[in-house]
Short mmCIF file of C-alpha atoms in Angstrom, two decimals:
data_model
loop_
_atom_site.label_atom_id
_atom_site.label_comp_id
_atom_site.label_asym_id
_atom_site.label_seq_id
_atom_site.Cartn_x
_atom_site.Cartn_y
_atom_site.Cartn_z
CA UNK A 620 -3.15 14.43 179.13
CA UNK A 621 -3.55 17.91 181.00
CA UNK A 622 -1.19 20.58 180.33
CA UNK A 623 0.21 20.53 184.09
CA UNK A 624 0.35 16.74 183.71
CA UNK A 625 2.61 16.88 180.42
CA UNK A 626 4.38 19.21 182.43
CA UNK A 627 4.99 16.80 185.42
CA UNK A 628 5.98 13.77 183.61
CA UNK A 629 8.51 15.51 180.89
CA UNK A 630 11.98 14.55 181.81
CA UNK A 631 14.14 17.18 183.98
CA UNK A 632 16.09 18.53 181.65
CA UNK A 633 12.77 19.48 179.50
CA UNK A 634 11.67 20.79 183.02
CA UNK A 635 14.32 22.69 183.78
CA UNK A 636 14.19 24.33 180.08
CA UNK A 637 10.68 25.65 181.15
CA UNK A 638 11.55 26.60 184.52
CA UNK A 639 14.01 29.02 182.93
CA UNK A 640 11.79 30.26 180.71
CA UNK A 641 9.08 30.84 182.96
CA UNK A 642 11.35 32.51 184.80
CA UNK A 643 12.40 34.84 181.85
CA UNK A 644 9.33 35.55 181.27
CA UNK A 645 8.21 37.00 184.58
CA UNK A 646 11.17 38.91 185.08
CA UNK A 647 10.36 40.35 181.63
CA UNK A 648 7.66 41.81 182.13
CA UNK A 649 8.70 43.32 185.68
CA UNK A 650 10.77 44.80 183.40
CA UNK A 651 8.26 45.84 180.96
CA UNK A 652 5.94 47.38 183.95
CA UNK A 653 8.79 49.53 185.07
CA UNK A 654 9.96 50.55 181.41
CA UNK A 655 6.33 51.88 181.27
CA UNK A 656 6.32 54.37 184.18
CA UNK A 657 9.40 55.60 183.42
CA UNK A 658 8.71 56.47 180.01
CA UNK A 659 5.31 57.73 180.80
CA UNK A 660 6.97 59.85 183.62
CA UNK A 661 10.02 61.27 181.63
CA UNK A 662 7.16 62.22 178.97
CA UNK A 663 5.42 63.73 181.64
CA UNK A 664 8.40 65.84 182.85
CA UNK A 665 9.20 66.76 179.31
CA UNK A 666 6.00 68.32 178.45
CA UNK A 667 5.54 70.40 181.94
CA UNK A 668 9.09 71.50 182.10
CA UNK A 669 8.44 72.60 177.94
CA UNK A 670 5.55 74.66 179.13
CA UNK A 671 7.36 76.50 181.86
CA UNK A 672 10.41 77.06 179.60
CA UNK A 673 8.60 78.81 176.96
CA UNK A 674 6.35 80.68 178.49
CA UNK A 675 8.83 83.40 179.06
CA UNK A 676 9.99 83.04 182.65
CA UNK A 677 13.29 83.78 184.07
CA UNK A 678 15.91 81.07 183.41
CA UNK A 679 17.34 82.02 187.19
CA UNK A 680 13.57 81.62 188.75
CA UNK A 681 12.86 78.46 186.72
CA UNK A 682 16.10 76.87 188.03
CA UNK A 683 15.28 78.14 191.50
CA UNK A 684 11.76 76.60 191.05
CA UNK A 685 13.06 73.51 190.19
CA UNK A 686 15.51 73.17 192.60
CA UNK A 687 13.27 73.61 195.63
CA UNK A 688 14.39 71.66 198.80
CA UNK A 689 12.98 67.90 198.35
CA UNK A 690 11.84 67.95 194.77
CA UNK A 691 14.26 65.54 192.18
CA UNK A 692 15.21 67.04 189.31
CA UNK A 693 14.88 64.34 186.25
CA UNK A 694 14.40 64.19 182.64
CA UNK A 695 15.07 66.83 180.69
CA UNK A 696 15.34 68.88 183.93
CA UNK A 697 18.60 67.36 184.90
CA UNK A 698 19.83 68.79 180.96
CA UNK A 699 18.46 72.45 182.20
CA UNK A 700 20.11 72.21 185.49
CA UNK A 701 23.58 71.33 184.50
CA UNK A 702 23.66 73.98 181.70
CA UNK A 703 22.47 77.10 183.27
CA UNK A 704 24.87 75.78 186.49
CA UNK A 705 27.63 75.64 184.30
CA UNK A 706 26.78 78.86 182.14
CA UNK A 707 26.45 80.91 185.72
CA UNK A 708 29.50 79.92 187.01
CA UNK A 709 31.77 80.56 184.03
CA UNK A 710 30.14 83.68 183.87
CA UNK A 711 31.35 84.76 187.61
CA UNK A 712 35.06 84.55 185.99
CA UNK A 713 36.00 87.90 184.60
CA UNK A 714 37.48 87.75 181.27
CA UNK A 715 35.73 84.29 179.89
CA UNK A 716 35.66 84.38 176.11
CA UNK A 717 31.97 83.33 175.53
CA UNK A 718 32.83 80.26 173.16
CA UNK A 719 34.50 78.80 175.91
CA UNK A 720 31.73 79.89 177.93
CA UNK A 721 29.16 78.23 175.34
CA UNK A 722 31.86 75.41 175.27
CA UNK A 723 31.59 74.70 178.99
CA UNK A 724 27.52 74.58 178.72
CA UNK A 725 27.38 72.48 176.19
CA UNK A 726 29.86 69.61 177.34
CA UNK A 727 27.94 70.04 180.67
CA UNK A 728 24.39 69.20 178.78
CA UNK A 729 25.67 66.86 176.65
CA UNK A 730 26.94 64.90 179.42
CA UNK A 731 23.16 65.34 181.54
CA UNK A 732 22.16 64.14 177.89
CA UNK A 733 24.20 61.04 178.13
CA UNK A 734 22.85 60.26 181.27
CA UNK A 735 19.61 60.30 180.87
CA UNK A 736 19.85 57.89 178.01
CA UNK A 737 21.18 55.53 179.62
CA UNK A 738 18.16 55.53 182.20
CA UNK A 739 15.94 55.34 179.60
CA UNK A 740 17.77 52.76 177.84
CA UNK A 741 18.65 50.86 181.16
CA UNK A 742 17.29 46.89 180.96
CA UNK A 743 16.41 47.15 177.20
CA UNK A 744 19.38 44.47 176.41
CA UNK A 745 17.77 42.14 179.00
CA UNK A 746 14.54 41.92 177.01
CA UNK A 747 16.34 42.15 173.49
CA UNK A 748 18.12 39.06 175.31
CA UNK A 749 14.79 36.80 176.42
CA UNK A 750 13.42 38.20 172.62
CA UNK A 751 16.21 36.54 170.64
CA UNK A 752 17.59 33.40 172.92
CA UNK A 753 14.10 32.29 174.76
CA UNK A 754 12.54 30.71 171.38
CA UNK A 755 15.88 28.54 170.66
CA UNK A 756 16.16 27.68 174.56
CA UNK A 757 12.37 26.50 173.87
CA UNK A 758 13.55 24.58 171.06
CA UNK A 759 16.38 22.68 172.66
CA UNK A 760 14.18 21.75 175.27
CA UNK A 761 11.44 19.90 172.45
CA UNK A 762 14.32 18.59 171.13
CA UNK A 763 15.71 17.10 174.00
CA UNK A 764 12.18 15.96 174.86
CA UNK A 765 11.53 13.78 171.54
CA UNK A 766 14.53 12.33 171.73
CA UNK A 767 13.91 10.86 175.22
CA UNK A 768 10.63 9.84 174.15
CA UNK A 769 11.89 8.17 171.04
CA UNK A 770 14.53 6.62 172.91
CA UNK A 771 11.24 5.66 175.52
CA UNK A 772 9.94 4.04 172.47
CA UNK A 773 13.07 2.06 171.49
CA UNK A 774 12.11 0.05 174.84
CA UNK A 775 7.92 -0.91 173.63
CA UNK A 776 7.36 -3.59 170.98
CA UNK A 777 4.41 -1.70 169.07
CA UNK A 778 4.86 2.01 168.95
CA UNK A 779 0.95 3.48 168.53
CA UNK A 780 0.24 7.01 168.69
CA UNK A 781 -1.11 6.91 171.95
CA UNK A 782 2.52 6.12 173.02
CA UNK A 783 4.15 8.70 170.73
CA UNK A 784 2.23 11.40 171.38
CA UNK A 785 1.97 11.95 175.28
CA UNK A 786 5.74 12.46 175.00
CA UNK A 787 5.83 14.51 171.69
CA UNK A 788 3.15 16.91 173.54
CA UNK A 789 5.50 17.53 176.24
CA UNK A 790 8.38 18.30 174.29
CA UNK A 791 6.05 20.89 172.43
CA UNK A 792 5.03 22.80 175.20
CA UNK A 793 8.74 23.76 175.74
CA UNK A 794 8.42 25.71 172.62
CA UNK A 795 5.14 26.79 173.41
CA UNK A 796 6.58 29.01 176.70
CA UNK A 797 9.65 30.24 174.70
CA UNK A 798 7.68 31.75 171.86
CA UNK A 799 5.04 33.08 174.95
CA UNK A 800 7.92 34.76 176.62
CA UNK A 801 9.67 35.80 173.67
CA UNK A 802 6.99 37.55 171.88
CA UNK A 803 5.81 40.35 174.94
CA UNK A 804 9.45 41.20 174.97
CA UNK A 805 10.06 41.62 170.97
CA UNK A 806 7.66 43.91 171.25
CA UNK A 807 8.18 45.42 174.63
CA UNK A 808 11.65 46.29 173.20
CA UNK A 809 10.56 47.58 170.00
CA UNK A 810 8.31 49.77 171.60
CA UNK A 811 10.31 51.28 174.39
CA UNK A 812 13.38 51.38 172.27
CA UNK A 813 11.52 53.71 170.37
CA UNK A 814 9.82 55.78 173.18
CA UNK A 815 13.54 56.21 174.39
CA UNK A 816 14.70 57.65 171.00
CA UNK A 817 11.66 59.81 170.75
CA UNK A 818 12.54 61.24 174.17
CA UNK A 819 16.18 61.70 173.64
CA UNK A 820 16.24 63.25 170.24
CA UNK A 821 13.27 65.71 171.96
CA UNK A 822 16.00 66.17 174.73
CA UNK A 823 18.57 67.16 172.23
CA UNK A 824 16.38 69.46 170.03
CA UNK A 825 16.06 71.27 173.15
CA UNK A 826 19.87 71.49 174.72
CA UNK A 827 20.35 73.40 170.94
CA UNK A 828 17.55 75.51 171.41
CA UNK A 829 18.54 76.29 174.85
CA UNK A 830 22.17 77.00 173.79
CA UNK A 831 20.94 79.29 171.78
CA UNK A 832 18.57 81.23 174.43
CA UNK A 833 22.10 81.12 176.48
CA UNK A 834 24.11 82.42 173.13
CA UNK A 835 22.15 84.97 173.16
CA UNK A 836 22.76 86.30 176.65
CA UNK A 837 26.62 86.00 176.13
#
């Protein structure tokens, strides 16, 4: 009546049910390990690049800095980067009205703002997914598995509970891995689906803020 024995005598589809959980559940939380150092970089990044910004240095020298030969440009960076590119090369054509300077700079940060959202929203539906389908995937499998061991019972003459319940135990622990790989990623999602919002409305705050430093200079 061990756990791992349950396991070895439920029938193969009931196997099979917690094989693909199992399986959900550890590539969940690869998932959920590599949602959390990207987040905790991109934060990171944010709050360094925030401190150079504003602390009054040249726009041309921070870009430089930033664009130093083997260093990646992310985060909010990569928002920086494509609109003081875009602002210095409208600005080499004589005769530019500066809306459709300011234009240019802001399509080109809104699209580095795009970008980055998707990074930090990439393999967020995968655990919304294993959140919302592992629990009834669970629960087919306990269904499944008291149905074969009622129909096990059809085939004794006196049903006792030490015949029911070896195969109603079974069936349960089905249910038992969906809610266990379900739960981590509710929460895992709720979490970084917030982290991600936090970071992109900061990244937006600042592309207006920026436009404006750039405004100025047109």
């Amino acid at each position: 009546m061990s756990i791992w024995g349950l396991i070895a005598s439920a029938s193969l589809v009931v196997q099979l049910v917690m094989l693909v959980l199992l399986l959900a559940s550890v590539f969940s939380w690869v998932v959920i390990f590599q949602r959390i150092r990207v987040l905790k970089r991109a934060r990171k990044v944010r709050s360094q690049f925030e401190d150079m910004f504003w602390s009054g240095t040249d726009l041309n020298k921070l870009y430089h800095q930033l664009n130093l030969e083997g260093r990646k440009v992310e985060g909010i960076e990569n928002i920086f980067t494509a609109g003081i590119k875009e602002f210095a090369r409208l600005r080499k054509h004589s005769g530019v009205d500066p809306d459709a300077v300011m234009g240019g700079v802001e399509r080109a940060m809104k699209v580095a703002l795009y970008r980055e959202e998707e990074r930090l929203d990439q393999h967020l539906p995968f655990l919304a997914t294993v959140g919302s389908i592992s629990p009834y995937i669970g629960l087919f499998g306990t269904v499944w598995g008291i149905m074969h061991a009622f129909l096990g019972l059809a085939e004794v003459q006196q049903a006792t509970l030490a015949t029911v319940a070896p195969g109603i135990a079974e069936a349960l622990i089905a249910t038992a891995i969906g809610l266990a790989a379900a739960i981590p990623a509710v929460v895992a999602y709720n979490r970084f689906s917030a982290g991600a919002d936090s970071l992109v409305s900061s990244y937006e705050n600042f592309a207006d803020e920026f436009s404006s430093v750039l405004h100025r200079q047109v």
